[in-house]
Short mmCIF file of C-alpha atoms in Angstrom, two decimals:
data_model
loop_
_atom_site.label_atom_id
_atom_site.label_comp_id
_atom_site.label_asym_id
_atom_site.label_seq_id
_atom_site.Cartn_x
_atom_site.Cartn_y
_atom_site.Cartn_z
CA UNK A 89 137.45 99.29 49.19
CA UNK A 90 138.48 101.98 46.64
CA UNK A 91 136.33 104.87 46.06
CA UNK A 92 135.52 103.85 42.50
CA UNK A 93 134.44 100.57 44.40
CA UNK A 94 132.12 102.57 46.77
CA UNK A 95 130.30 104.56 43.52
CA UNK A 96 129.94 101.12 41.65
CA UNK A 97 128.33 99.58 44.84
CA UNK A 98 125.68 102.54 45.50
CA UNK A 99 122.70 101.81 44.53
CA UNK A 100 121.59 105.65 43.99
CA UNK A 101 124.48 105.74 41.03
CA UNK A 102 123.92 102.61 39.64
CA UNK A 103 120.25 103.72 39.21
CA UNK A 104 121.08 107.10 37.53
CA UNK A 105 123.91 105.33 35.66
CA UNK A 106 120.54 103.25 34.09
CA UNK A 107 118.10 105.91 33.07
CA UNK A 108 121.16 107.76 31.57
CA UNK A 109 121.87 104.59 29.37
CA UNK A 110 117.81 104.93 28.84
CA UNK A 111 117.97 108.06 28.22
CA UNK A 112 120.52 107.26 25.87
CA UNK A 113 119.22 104.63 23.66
CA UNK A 114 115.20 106.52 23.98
CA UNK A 115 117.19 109.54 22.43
CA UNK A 116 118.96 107.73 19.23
CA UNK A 117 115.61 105.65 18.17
CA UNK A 118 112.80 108.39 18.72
CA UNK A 119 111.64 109.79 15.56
CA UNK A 120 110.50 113.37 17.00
CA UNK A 121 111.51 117.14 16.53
CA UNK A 122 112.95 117.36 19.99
CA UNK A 123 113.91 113.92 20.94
CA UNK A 124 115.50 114.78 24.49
CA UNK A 125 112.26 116.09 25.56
CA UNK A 126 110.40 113.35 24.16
CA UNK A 127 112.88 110.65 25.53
CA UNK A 128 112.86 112.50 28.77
CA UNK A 129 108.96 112.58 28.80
CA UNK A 130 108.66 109.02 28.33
CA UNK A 131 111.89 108.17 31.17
CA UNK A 132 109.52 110.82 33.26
CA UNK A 133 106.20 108.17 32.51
CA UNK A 134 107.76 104.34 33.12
CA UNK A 135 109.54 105.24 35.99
CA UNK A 136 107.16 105.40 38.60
CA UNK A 137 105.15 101.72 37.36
CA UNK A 138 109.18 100.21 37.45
CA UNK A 139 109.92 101.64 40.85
CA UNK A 140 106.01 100.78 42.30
CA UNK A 141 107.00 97.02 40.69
CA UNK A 142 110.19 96.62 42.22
CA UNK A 143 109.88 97.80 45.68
CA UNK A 144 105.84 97.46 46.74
CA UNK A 145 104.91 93.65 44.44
CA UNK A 146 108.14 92.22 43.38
CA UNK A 147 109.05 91.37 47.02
CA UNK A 148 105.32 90.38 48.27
CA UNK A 149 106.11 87.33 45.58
CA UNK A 150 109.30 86.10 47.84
CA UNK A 151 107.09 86.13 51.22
CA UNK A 152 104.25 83.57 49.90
CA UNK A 153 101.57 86.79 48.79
CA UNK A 154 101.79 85.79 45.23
CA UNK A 155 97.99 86.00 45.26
CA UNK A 156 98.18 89.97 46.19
CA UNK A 157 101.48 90.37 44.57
CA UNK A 158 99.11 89.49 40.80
CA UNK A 159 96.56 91.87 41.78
CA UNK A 160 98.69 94.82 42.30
CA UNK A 161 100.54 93.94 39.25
CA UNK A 162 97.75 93.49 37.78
CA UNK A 163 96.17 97.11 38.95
CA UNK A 164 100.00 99.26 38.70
CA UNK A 165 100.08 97.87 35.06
CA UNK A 166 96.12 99.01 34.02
CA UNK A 167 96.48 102.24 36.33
CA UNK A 168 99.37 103.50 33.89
CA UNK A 169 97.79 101.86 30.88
CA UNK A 170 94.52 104.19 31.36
CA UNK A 171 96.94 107.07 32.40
CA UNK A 172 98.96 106.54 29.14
CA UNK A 173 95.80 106.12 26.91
CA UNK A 174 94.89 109.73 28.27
CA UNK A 175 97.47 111.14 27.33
CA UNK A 176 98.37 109.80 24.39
CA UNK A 177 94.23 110.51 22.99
CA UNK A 178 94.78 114.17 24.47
CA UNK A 179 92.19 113.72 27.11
CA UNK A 180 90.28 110.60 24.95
CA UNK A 181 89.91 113.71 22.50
CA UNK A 182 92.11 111.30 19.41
CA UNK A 183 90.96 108.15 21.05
CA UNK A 184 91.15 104.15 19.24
CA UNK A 185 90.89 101.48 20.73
CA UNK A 186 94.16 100.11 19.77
CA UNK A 187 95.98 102.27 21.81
CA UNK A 188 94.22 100.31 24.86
CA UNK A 189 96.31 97.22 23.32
CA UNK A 190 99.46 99.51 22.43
CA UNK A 191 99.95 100.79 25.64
CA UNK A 192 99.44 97.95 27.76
CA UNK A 193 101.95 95.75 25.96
CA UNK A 194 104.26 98.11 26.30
CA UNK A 195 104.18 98.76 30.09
CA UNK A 196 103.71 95.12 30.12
CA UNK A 197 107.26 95.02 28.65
CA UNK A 198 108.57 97.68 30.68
CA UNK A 199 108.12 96.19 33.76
CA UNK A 200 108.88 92.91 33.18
CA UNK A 201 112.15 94.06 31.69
CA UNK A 202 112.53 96.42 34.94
CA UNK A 203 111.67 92.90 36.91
CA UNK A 204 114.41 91.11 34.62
CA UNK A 205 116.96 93.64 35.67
CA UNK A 206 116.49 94.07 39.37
CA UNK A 207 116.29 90.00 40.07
CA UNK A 208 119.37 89.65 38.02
CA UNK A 209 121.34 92.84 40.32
CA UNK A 210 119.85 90.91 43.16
CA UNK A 211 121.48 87.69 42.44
CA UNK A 212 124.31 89.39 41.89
CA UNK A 213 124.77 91.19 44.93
CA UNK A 214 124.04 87.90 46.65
CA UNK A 215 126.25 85.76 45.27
CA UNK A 216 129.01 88.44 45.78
CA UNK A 217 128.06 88.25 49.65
CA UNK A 218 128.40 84.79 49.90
CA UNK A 219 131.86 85.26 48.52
CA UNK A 220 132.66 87.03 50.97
CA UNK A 221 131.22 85.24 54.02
CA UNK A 222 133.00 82.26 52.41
CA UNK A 223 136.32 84.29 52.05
CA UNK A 224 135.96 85.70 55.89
CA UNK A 225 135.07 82.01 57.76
CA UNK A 226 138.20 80.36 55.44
CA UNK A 227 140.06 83.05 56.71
CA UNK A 228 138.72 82.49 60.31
CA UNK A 229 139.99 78.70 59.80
CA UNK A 230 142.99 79.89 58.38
CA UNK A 231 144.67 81.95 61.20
CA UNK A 232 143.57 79.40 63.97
CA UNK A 233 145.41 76.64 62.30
CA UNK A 234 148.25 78.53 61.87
CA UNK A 235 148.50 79.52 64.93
CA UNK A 236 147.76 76.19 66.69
CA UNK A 237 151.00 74.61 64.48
CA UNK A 238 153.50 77.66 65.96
CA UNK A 239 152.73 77.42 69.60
CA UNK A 240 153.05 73.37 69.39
CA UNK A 241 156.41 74.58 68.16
CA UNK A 242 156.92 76.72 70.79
CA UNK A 243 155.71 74.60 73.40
CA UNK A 244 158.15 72.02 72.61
CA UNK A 245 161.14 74.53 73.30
CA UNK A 246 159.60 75.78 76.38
CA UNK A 247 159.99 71.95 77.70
CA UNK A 248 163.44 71.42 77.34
CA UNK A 249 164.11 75.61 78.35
CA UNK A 250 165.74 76.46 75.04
CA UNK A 251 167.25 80.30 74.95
CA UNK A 252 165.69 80.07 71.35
CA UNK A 253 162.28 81.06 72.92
CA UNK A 254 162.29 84.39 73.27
CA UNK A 255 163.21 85.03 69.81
CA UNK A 256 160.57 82.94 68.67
CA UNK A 257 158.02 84.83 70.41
CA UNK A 258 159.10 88.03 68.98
CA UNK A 259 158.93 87.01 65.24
CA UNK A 260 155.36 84.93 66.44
CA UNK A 261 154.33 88.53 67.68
CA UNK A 262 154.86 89.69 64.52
CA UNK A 263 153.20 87.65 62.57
CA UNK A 264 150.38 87.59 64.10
CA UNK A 265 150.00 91.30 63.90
CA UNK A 266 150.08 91.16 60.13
CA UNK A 267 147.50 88.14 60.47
CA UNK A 268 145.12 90.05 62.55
CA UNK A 269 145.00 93.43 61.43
CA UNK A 270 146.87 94.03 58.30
CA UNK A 271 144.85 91.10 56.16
CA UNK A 272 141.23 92.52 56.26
CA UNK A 273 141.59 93.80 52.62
CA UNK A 274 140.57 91.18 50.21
CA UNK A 275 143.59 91.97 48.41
CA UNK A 276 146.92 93.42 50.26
CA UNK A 277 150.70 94.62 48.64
CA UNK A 278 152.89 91.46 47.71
CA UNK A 279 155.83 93.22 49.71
CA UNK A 280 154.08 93.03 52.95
CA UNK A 281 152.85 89.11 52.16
CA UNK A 282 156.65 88.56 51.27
CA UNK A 283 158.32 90.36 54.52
CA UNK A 284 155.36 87.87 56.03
CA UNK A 285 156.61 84.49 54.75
CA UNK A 286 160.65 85.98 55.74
CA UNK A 287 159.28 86.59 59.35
CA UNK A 288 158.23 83.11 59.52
CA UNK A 289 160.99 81.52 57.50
CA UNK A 290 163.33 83.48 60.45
CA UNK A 291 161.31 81.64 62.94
CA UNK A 292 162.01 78.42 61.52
CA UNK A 293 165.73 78.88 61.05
CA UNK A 294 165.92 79.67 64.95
CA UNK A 295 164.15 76.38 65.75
CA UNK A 296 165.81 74.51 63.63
CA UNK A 297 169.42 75.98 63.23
CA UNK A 298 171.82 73.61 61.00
CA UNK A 299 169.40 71.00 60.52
CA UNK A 300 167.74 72.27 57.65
CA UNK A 301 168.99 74.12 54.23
CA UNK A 302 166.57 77.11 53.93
CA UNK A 303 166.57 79.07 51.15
CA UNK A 304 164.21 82.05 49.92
CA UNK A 305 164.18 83.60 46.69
CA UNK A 306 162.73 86.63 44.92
CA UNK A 307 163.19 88.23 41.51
CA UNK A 308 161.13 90.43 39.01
CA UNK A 309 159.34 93.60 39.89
CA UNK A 310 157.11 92.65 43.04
CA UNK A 311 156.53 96.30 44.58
CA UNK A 312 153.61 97.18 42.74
CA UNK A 313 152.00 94.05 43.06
CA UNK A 314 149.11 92.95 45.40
CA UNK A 315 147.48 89.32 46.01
CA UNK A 316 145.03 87.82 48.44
CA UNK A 317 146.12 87.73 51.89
CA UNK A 318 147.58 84.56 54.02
CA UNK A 319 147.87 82.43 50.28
CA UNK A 320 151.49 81.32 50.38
CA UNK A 321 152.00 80.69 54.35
CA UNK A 322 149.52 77.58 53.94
CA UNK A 323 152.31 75.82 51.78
CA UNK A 324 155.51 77.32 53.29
CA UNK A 325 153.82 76.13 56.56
CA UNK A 326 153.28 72.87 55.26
CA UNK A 327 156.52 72.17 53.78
CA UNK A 328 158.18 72.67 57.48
CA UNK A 329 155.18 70.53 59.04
CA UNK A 330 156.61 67.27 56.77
CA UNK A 331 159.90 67.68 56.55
CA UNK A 332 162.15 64.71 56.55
CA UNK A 333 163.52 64.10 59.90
CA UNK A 334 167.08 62.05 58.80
CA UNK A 335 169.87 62.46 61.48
CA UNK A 336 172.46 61.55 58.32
CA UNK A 337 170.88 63.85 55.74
CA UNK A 338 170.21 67.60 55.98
CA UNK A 339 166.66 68.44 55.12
CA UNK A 340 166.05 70.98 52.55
CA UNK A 341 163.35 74.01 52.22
CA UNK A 342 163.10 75.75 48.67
CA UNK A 343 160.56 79.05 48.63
CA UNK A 344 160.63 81.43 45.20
CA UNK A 345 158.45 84.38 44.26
CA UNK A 346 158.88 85.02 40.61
CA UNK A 347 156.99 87.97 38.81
CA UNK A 348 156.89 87.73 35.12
CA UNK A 349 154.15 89.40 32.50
CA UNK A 350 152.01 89.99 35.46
CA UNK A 351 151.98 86.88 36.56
CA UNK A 352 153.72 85.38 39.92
CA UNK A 353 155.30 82.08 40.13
CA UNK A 354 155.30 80.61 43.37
CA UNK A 355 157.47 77.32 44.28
CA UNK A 356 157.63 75.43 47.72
CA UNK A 357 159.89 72.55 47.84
CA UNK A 358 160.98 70.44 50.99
CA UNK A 359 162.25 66.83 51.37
CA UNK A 360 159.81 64.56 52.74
CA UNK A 361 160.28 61.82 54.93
CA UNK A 362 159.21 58.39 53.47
CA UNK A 363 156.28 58.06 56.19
CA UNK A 364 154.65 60.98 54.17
CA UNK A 365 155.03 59.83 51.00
CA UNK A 366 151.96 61.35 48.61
CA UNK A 367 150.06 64.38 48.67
CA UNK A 368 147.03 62.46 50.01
CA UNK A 369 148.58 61.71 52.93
CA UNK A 370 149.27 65.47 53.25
CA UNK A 371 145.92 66.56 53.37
CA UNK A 372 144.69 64.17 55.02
CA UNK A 373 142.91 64.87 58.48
CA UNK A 374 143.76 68.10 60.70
CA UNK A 375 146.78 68.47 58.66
CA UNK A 376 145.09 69.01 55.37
CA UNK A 377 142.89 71.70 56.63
CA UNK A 378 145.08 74.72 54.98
CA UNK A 379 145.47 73.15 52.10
CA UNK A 380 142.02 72.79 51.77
CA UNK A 381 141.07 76.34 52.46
CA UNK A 382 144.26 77.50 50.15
CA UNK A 383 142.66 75.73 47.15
CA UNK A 384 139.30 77.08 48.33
CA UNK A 385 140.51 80.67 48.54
CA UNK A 386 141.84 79.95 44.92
CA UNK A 387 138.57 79.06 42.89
CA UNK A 388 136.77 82.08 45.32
CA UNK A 389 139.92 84.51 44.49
CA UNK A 390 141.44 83.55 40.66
CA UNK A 391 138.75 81.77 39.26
CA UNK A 392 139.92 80.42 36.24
CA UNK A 393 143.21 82.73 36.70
CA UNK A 394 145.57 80.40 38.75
CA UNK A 395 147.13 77.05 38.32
CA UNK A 396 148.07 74.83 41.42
CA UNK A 397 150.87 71.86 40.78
CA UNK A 398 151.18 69.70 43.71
CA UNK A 399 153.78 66.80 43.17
CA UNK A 400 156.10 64.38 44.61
CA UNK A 401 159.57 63.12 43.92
CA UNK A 402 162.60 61.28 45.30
CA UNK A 403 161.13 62.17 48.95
CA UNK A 404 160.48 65.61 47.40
CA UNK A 405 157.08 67.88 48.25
CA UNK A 406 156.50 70.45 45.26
CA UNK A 407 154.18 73.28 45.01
CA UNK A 408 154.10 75.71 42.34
CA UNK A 409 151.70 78.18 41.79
CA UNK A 410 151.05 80.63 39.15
CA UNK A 411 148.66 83.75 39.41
CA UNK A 412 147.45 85.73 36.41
CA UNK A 413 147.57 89.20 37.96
#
């Protein structure tokens, strides 16, 4: 989190950010010779009936004490009603009775507008932290599924003693060091995401040598950018999962990375054998699980910002995917 991140999240700013923009607005409508004192005078008043409402009744309503929570509404809204009648009649010196009525409709405004404000930060907040507990268990599915795939790989090569192993632990070591400690950022540098997916593309090559045509391509400016961690491997992943097993044709793997008017265009192709024909079948069961999560990620990550293309033809697999940086 940046620190500009950290002063918009405290709450102590955010509140003095408020009564400035009070303080503000108070300032450019009051008609008085010195309208800074006067605006400050009246921030000074309809603070303490705001804070009283928010932190002592407001929450007294969400633990079933609506009955008390009225009364002390009730009593904070008459208690600074008589205390702004006094001073407003210099001591009941000026007093009419209007001012009763003018008074209380206006802390009557004040705090339900104070009431507004804080439900709708609330909400807020919450939803934000649902986000994230979303973000953190799709991640927690994410990494576990990955891994599960790669040591079925490696498990395979361990039965028949291939000398391929022990390079394939090395670049499995390294990937999961960038999965476990360098994704905790909700957003991390495209660079490191890219030498990622080239650690794992290496990984394939070794276990496959000749028998597949693997190609990986990048072009545009991609050092400055940065996109949500883990979001490509789920395809590149897949496309290796499926791909056609022919002993007379070579199977083919095609990754890009484009950047273009801050946007990146991602492509994953790979032949297909004819056994897992359709993108249903592709998500279907244990198998669809990161896909699932990838498209989850998506709506949580780049709402409305991202478009996901998943087709099939000629015993082709195609993903493209566009971000709106």
């Amino acid at each position: 989190m940046s620190k500009l991140d950290s002063w918009i999240d405290n709450k102590l700013v955010q509140n003095i950010g408020i009564w400035i923009f009070v303080l503000l607005i108070f300032t450019m409508v009051i008609q008085a010779e010195n309208k800074l004192i006067t605006a400050l005078a009246i921030i000074a008043f309809i603070i303490p009936p705001i804070y009283i409402s928010n932190l002592k009744v407001l929450p007294l309503f969400f633990k079933n004490q609506r009955t008390k929570g009225v009364f002390l509404f009730c009593i904070n809204a008459a208690a600074f009603t008589f205390l702004g009648v006094l001073l407003l009649s210099n001591f009941f010196n000026n007093f009419r009775w209007e001012m009763i009525l003018n008074v209380f409709g206006g802390i009557l405004l004040i705090l339900l507008f104070g009431t507004a404000l804080k439900l709708s930060r609330d909400s807020f907040i919450r939803r934000q932290e649902e986000k994230n507990a979303e973000l953190k268990l799709l991640k927690a599915q994410l990494n576990p599924h990955f891994l599960f795939n790669t040591l079925n790989n490696l498990y395979g090569l361990s039965v028949v003693k291939s000398d391929k192993l022990p390079s394939l632990m090395l670049k499995l070591s390294d990937l999961l060091r960038y999965s476990l400690y360098e994704t905790k950022e909700t957003f991390v540098p495209l660079e490191k995401e890219i030498t990622y997916l080239e650690n794992y593309i290496s990984l394939e090559k070794i276990r496959l040598e000749d028998q597949t045509d693997i190609q990986f391509i990048q072009t545009g400016n991609l050092s400055s950018k940065k996109i949500a961690p883990m979001l490509f491997i789920v395809f590149v992943e897949n496309a290796f999962k499926h791909l056609s097993d022919s002993p007379n044709k070579k199977s083919k793997v095609f990754v890009s990375i484009q950047e273009a008017n801050e946007k990146i265009m991602f492509t994953c192709e790979n032949t297909i054998a004819e056994t897992n024909l359709g993108e249903e079948n592709l998500e279907k069961g244990k198998s669809g699980i990161g896909l699932q999560n990838a498209r989850k990620r998506l709506d949580l990550m780049y709402p409305e910002k991202y478009e996901l293309q998943i087709d099939k033809n000629n015993l082709m697999y195609s993903v493209e995917l566009t971000l709106d940086l």
